[in-house]
Structure formats: C-alpha cells, structure tokens
PDB file of C-alpha atoms in Angstrom:
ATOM      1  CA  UNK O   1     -55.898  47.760 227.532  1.00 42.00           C
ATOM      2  CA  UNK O   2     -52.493  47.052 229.407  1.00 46.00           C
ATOM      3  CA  UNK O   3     -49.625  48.678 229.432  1.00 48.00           C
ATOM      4  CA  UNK O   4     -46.753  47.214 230.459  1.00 49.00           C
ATOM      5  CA  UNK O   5     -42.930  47.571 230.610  1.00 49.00           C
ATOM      6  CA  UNK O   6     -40.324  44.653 229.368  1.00 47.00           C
ATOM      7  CA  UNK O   7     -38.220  43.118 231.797  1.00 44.00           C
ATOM      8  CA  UNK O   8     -35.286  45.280 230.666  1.00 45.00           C
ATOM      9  CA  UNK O   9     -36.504  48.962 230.766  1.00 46.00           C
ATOM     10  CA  UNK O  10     -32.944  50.451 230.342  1.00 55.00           C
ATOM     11  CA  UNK O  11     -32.259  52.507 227.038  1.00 71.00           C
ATOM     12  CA  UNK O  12     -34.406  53.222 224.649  1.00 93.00           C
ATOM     13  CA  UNK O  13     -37.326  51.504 223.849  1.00 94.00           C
ATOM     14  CA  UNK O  14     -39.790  50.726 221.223  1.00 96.00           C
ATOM     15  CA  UNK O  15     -43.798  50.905 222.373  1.00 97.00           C
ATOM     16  CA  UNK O  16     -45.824  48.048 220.762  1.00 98.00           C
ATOM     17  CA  UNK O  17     -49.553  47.282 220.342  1.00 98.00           C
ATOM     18  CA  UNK O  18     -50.010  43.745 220.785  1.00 98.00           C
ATOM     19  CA  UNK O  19     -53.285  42.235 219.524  1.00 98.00           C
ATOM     20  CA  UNK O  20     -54.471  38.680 220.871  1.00 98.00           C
ATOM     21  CA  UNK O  21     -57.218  36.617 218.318  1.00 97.00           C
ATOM     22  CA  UNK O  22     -59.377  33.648 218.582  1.00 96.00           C
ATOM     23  CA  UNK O  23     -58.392  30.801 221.189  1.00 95.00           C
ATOM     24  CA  UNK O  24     -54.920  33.092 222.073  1.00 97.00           C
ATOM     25  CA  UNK O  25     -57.103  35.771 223.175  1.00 97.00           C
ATOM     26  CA  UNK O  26     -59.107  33.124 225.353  1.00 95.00           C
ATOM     27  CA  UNK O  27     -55.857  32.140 226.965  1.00 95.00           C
ATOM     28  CA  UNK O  28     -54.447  34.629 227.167  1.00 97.00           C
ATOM     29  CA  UNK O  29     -57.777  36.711 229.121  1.00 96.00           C
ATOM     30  CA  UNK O  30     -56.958  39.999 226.920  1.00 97.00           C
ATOM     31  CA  UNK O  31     -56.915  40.798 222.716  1.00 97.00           C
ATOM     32  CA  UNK O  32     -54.920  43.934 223.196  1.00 97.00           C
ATOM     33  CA  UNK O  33     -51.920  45.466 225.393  1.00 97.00           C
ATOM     34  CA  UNK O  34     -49.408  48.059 224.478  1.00 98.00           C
ATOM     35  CA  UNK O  35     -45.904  46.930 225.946  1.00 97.00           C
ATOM     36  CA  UNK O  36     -42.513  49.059 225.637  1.00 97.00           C
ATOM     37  CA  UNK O  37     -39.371  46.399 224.428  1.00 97.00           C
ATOM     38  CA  UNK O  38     -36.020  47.543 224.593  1.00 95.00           C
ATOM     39  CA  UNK O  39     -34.496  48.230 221.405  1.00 94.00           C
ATOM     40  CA  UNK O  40     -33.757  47.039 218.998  1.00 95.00           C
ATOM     41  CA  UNK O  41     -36.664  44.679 218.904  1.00 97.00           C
ATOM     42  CA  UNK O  42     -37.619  41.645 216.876  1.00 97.00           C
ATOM     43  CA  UNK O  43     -40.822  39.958 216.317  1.00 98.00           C
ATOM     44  CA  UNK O  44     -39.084  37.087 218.276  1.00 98.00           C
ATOM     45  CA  UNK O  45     -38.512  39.095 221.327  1.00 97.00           C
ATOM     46  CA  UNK O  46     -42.109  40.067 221.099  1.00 98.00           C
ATOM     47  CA  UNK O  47     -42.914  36.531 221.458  1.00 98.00           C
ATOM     48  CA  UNK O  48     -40.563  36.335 224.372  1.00 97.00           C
ATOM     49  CA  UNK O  49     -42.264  39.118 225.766  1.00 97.00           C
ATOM     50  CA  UNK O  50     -45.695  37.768 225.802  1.00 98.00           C
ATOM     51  CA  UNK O  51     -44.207  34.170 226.560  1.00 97.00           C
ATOM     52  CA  UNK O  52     -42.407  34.756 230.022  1.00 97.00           C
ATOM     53  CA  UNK O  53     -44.384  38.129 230.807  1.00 96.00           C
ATOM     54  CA  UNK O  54     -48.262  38.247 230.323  1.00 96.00           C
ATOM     55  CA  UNK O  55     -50.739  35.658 232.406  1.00 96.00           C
ATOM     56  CA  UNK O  56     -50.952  32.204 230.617  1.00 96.00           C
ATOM     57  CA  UNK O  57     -48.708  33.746 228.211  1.00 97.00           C
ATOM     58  CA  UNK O  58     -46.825  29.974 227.632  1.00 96.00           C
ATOM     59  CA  UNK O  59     -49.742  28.836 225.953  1.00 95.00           C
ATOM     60  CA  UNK O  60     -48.315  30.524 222.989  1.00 97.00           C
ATOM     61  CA  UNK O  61     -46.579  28.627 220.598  1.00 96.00           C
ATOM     62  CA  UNK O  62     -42.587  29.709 220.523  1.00 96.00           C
ATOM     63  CA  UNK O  63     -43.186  30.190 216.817  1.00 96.00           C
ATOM     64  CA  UNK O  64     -46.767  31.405 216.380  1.00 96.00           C
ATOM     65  CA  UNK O  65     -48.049  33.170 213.041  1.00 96.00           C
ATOM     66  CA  UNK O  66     -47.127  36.552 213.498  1.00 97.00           C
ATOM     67  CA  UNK O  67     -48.535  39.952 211.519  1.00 97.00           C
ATOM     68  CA  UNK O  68     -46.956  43.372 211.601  1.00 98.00           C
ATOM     69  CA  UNK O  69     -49.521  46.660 210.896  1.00 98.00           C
ATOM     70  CA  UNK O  70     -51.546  43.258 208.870  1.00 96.00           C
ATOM     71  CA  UNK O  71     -48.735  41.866 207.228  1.00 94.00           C
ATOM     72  CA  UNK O  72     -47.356  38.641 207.615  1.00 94.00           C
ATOM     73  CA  UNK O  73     -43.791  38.294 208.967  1.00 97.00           C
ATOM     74  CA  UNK O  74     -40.751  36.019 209.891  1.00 97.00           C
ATOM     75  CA  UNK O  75     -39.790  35.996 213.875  1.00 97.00           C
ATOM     76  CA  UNK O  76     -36.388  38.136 212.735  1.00 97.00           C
ATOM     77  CA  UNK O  77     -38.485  40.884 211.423  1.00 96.00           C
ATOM     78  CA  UNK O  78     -37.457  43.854 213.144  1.00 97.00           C
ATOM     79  CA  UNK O  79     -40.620  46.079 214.828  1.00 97.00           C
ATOM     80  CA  UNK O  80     -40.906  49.945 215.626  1.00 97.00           C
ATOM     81  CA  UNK O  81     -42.226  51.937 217.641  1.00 97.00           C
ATOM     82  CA  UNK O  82     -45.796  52.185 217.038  1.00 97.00           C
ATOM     83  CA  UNK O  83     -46.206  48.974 215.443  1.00 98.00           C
ATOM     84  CA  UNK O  84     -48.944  46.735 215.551  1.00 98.00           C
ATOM     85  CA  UNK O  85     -48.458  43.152 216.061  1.00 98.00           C
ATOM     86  CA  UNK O  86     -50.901  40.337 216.019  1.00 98.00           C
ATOM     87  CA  UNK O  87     -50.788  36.904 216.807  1.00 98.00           C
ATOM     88  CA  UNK O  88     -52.688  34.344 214.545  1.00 96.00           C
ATOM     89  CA  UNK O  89     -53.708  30.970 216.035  1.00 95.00           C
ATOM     90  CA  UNK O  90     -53.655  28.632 213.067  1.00 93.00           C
ATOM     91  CA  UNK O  91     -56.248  30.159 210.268  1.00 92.00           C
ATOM     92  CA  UNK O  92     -59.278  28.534 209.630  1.00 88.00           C
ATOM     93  CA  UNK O  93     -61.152  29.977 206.914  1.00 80.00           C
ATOM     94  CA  UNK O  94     -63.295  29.015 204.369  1.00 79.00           C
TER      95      UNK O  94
ATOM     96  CA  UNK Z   1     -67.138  47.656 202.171  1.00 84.00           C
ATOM     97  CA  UNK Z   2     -65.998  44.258 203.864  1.00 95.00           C
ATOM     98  CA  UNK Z   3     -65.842  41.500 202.337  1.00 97.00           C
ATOM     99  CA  UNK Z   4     -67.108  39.795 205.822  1.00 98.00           C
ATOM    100  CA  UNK Z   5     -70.441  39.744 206.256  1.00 97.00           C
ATOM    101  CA  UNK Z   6     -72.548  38.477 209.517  1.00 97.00           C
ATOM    102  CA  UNK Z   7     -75.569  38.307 207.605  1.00 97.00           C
ATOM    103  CA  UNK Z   8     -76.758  35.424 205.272  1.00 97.00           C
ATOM    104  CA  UNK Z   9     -74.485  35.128 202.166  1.00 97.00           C
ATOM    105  CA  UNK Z  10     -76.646  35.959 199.010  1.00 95.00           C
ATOM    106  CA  UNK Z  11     -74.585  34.273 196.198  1.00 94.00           C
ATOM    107  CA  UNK Z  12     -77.032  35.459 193.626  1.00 95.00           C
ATOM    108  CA  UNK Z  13     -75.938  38.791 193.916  1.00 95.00           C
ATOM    109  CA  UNK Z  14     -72.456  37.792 194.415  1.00 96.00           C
ATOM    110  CA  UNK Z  15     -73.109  35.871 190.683  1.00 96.00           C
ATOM    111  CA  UNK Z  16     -74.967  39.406 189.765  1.00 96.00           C
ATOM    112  CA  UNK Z  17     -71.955  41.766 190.660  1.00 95.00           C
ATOM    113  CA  UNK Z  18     -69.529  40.201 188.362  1.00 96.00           C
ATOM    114  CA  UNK Z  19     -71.134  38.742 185.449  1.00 92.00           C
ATOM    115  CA  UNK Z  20     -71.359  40.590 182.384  1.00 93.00           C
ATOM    116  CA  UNK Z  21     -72.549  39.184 178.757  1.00 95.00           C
ATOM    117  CA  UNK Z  22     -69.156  39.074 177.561  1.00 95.00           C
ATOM    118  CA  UNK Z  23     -67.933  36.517 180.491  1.00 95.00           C
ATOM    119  CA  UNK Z  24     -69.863  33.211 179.132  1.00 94.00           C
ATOM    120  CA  UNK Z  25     -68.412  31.168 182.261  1.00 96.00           C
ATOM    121  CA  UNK Z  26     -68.978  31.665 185.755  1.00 96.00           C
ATOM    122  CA  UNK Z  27     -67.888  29.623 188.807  1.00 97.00           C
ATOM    123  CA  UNK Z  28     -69.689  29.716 192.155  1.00 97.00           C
ATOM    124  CA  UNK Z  29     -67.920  27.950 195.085  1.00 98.00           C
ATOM    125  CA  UNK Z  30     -70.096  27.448 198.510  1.00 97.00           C
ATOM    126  CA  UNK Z  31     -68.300  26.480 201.586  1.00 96.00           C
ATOM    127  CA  UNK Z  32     -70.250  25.261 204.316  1.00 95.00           C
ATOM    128  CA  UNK Z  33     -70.734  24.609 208.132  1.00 94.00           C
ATOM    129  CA  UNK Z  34     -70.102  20.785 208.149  1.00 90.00           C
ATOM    130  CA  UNK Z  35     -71.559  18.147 210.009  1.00 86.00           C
ATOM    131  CA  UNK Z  36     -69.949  15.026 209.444  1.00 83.00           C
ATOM    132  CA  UNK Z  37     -68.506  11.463 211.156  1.00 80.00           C
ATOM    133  CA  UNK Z  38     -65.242  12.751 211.155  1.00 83.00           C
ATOM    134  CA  UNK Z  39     -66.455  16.461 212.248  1.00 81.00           C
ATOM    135  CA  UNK Z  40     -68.789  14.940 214.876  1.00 86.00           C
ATOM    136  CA  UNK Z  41     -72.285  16.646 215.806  1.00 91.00           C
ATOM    137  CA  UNK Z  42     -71.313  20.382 214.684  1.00 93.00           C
ATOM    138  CA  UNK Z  43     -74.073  22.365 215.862  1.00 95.00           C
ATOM    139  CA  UNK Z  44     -72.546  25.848 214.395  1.00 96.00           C
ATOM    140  CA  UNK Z  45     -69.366  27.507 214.047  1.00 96.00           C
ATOM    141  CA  UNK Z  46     -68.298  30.758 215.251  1.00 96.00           C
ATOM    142  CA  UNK Z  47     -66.227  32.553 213.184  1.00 97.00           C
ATOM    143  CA  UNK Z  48     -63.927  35.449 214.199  1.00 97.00           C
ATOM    144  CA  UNK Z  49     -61.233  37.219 212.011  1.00 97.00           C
ATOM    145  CA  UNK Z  50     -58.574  40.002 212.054  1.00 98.00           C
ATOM    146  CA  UNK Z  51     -60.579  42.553 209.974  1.00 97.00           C
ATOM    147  CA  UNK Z  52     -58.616  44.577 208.766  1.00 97.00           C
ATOM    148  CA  UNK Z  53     -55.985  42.518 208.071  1.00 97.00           C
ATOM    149  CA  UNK Z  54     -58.723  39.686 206.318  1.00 98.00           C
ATOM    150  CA  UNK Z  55     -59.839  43.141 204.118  1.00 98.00           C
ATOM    151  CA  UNK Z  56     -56.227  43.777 202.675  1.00 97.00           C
ATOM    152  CA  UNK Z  57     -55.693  39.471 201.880  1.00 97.00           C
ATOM    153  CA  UNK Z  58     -58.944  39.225 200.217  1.00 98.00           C
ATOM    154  CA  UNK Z  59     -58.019  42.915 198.565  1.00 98.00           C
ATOM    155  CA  UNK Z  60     -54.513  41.014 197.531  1.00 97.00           C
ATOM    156  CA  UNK Z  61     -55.750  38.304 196.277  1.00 98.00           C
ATOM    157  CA  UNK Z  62     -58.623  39.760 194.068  1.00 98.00           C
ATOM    158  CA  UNK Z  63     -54.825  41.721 192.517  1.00 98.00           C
ATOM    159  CA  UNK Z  64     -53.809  38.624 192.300  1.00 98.00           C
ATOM    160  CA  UNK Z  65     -56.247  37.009 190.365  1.00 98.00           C
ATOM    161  CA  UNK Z  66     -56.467  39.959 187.994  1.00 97.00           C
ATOM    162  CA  UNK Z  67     -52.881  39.433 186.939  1.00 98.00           C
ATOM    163  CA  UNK Z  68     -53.368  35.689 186.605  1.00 98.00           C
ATOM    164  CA  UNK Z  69     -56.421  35.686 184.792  1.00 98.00           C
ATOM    165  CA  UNK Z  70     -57.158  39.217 183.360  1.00 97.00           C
ATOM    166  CA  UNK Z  71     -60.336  39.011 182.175  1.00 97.00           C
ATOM    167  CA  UNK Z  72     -61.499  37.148 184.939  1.00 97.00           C
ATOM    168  CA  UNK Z  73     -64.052  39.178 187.558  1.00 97.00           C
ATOM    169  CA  UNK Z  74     -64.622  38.125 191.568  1.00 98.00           C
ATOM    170  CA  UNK Z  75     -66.883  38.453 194.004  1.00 98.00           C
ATOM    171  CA  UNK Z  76     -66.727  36.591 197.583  1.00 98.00           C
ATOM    172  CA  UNK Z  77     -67.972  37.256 200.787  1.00 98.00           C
ATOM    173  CA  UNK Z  78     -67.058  35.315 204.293  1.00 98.00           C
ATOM    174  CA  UNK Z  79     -69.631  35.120 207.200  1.00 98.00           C
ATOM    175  CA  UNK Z  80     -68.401  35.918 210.775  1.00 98.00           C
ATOM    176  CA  UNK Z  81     -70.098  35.225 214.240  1.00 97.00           C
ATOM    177  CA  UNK Z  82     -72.713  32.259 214.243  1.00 97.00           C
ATOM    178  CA  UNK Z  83     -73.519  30.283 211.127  1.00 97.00           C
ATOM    179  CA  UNK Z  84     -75.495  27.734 211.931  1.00 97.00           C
ATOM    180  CA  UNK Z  85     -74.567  23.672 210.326  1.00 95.00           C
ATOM    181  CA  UNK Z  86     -75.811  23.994 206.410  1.00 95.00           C
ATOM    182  CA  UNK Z  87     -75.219  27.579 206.197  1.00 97.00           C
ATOM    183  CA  UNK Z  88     -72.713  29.122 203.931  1.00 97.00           C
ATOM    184  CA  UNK Z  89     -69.529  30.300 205.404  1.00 97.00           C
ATOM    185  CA  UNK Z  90     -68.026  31.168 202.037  1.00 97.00           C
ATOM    186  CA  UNK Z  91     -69.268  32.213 198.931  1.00 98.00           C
ATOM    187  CA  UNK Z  92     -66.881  33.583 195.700  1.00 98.00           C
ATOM    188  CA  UNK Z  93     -67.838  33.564 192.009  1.00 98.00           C
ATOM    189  CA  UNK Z  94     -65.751  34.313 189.358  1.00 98.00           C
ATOM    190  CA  UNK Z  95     -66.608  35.014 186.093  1.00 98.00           C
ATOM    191  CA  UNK Z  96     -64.328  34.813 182.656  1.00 97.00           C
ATOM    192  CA  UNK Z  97     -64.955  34.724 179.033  1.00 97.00           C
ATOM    193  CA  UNK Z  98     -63.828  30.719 179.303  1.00 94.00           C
ATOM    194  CA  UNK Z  99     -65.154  28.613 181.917  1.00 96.00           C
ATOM    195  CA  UNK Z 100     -61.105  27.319 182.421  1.00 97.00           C
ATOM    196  CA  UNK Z 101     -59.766  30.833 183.383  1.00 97.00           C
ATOM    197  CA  UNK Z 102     -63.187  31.251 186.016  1.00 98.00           C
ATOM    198  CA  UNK Z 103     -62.731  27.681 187.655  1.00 98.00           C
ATOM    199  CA  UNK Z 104     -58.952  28.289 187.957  1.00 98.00           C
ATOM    200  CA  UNK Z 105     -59.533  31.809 189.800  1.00 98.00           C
ATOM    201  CA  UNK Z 106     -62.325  30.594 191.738  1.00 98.00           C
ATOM    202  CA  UNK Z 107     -60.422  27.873 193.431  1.00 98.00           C
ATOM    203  CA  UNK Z 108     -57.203  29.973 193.496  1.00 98.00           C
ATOM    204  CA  UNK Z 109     -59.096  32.935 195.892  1.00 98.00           C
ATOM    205  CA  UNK Z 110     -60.349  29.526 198.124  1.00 97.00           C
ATOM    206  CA  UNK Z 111     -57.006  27.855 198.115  1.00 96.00           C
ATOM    207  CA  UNK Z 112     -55.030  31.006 199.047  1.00 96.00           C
ATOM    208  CA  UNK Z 113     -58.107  32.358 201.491  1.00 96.00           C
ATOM    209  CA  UNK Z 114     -57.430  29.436 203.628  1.00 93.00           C
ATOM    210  CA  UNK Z 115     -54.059  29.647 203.962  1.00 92.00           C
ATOM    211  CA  UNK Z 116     -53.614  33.480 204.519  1.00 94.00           C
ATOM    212  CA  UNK Z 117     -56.700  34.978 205.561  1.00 96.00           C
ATOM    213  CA  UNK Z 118     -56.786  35.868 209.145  1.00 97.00           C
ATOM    214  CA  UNK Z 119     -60.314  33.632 210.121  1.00 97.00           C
ATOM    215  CA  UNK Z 120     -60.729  31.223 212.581  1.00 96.00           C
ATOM    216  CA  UNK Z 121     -63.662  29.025 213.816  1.00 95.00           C
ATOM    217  CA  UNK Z 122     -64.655  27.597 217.142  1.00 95.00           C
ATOM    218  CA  UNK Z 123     -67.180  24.578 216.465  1.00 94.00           C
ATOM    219  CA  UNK Z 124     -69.825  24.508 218.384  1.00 95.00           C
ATOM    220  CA  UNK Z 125     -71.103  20.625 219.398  1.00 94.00           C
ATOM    221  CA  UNK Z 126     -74.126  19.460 220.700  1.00 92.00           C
ATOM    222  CA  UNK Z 127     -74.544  19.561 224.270  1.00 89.00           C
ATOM    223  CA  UNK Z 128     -72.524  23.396 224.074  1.00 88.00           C
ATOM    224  CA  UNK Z 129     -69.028  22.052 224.450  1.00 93.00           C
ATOM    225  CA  UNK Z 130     -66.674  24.029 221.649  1.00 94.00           C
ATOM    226  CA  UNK Z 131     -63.109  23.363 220.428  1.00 92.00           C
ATOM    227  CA  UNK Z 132     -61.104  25.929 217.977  1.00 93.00           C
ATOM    228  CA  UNK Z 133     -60.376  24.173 214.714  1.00 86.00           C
ATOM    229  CA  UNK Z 134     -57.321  24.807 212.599  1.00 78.00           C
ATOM    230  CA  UNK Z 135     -54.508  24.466 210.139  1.00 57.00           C
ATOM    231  CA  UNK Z 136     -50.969  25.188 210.745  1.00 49.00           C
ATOM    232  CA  UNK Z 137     -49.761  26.476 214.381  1.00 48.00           C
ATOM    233  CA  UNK Z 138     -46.224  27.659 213.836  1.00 52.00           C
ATOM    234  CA  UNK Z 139     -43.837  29.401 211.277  1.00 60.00           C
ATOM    235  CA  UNK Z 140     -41.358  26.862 209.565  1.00 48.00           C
ATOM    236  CA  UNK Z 141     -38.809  29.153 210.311  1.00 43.00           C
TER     237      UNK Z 141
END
C-alpha cells in the first residue's frame, strides 16, 4: 500500500483508502493506497486526486463509478476520514 | 456465505434451497460464457468483483425482491476467476406460489445484478490476447 499526501497538505485533512478494481487497477499498477485530502473533501476531489497525482492516473475517467464504505455515490458526496472509496470500471456481471 | 463462488455453479441445489411444496413455480436463469460472431473466439472470461460490496447488492436485492414479490424465495450464485466458454457465470432461481411472481423476480435480481453489482470480466481470446468488457463508464451526473 501507498501512502501519500495531496498536493495541498495545509489544514486539516481527511485520510482516505482508495481501492483500484479490474482494468483501473491494471492501469493504474496498484488496487489500494491510503492518501490524506485536505478538507473538506468530495468524492470529486478524490478523483482529482488520483487523476493529476498517482502514475497513469489520467486513464481514469473524470466521472468514473464511484463507491463509498460499498455504497454507490454522486461525485458531490462528501468523504471522511477513514472512508473507503472504490472506483468501478463499468460493471459487467452476469 | 458469498454469494460468489469460484467453483462450478450447481443450480440443482440452488433449485433445492428455495423450493418448497407450497411454491408450484420456479424459475431458473443460466448466464453463460459466450462465444459468438459478434463476441469473437472467447476462450474464457475472468471474472473479478468488489466482494464485499457485490455481498451487500446481491443482499439488497434479495430485500428487494421480498417486498416486491413476498412469497417469492431466491437463490443465485456468481462465479469469479476463470470460467471457461459454456460454463455458467450466473445462476438464480426463484421460486413463488405462481409461476408470474417467480419469472418477474428472477429476471428482476438479473436485470438489477448487471447494473449494480460490482463484477467485471476480462475475455480471454484465442491466441491469449484479453480485453475488459463492459457497460456504462461514467456517472450521468
């Protein structure tokens, strides 16, 4: 696991697990860091995060299926510290 | 207990865990590894799914069904890891004391599986290329 600090470490800050599946975890080379945003913090600027910050990390879409401790969730959703977020390539069950 | 299984699906048993003599229909759906024109030569799929998350959507829509359709009784598994072309990927049965209420909450647990359920699948082709196969990519929002 990685743990890494958002661009903007001033203030407080919320500490996020952020889990990678399927073809995102392929591009991305990891299924799991832990990253501290500032706060407050948005689903959205967990997307940021991962978009402008991790290796590869503009392969994901800038509206990708998002959960939050295994629900799903809008991009406004607000996170907390100790969430868990996961990012869902397009779902192909069945 | 999961409802994701990597060994062979057993659909018997599925059919055996929720029928009961005073359910006179039952409805067994079988999704499976496809190999077709379209699909090209599919040697196997891979699946791979958020399990936890895939455990509390299958949990919710089981709840589901049960307010819909409350007599109706479910059962489903989903493979993950290798399933070879031909083999079951998806098995649910539902059982009701009229055979409109089973088909109607057998398709409802595939329709909404597909569309919530945190699964995906990498085909496998002959000659060991692979491509990850899909629905929607992006929120709407």
């Amino acid at each position: 696991m990685i743990r890494s600090t958002g661009p903007d470490s001033t203030g407080s800050t919320v500490s996020v697990r952020l889990r990678f599946f399927a073809r995102y975890a392929e591009v991305l080379g990891t299924d799991a860091v832990t990253v501290d945003l500032q706060a407050p913090a948005t689903v959205a600027h967990a997307v940021s995060y991962v978009r402008e910050s991790l290796p590869n990390g503009a392969a994901l879409p800038e509206k990708p299926l998002v959960a939050v401790n295994l629900e799903h969730v809008l991009l406004h959703q607000s996170i907390n510290d100790g969430d868990e977020l996961a990012f869902l390539p397009p779902l192909a069950g069945g | 207990m999961s409802y994701l299984v990597h060994a062979r699906i057993d659909a018997a048993r599925l059919n055996s865990e929720v029928c009961a003599p005073h359910l006179g229909g039952a409805t067994t759906f079988i999704g499976s590894v496809r190999r077709s024109p379209e699909d090209g030569p599919v040697e196997a799929i891979e699946y791979t799914a958020y399990q936890e998350m895939a455990d509390r959507e299958f949990d919710r829509i089981i709840a589901e069904v049960s307010d819909r359709w409350p007599d109706a009784r479910v059962a489903l598994q989903h493979r993950v890891g290798h399933v070879p072309t031909g083999e079951a990927s998806m098995a649910v049965v539902a059982a009701s004391p009229h055979r409109s209420d089973a088909f109607a909450a057998c398709r409802y647990v595939v329709e909404e599986a597909k569309k919530r359920v945190p699964i995906w699948k990498k085909e496998i082709m002959a000659g060991g290329t692979a491509r990850w196969r899909g629905n929607s990519t992006e929120q709407s929002g």
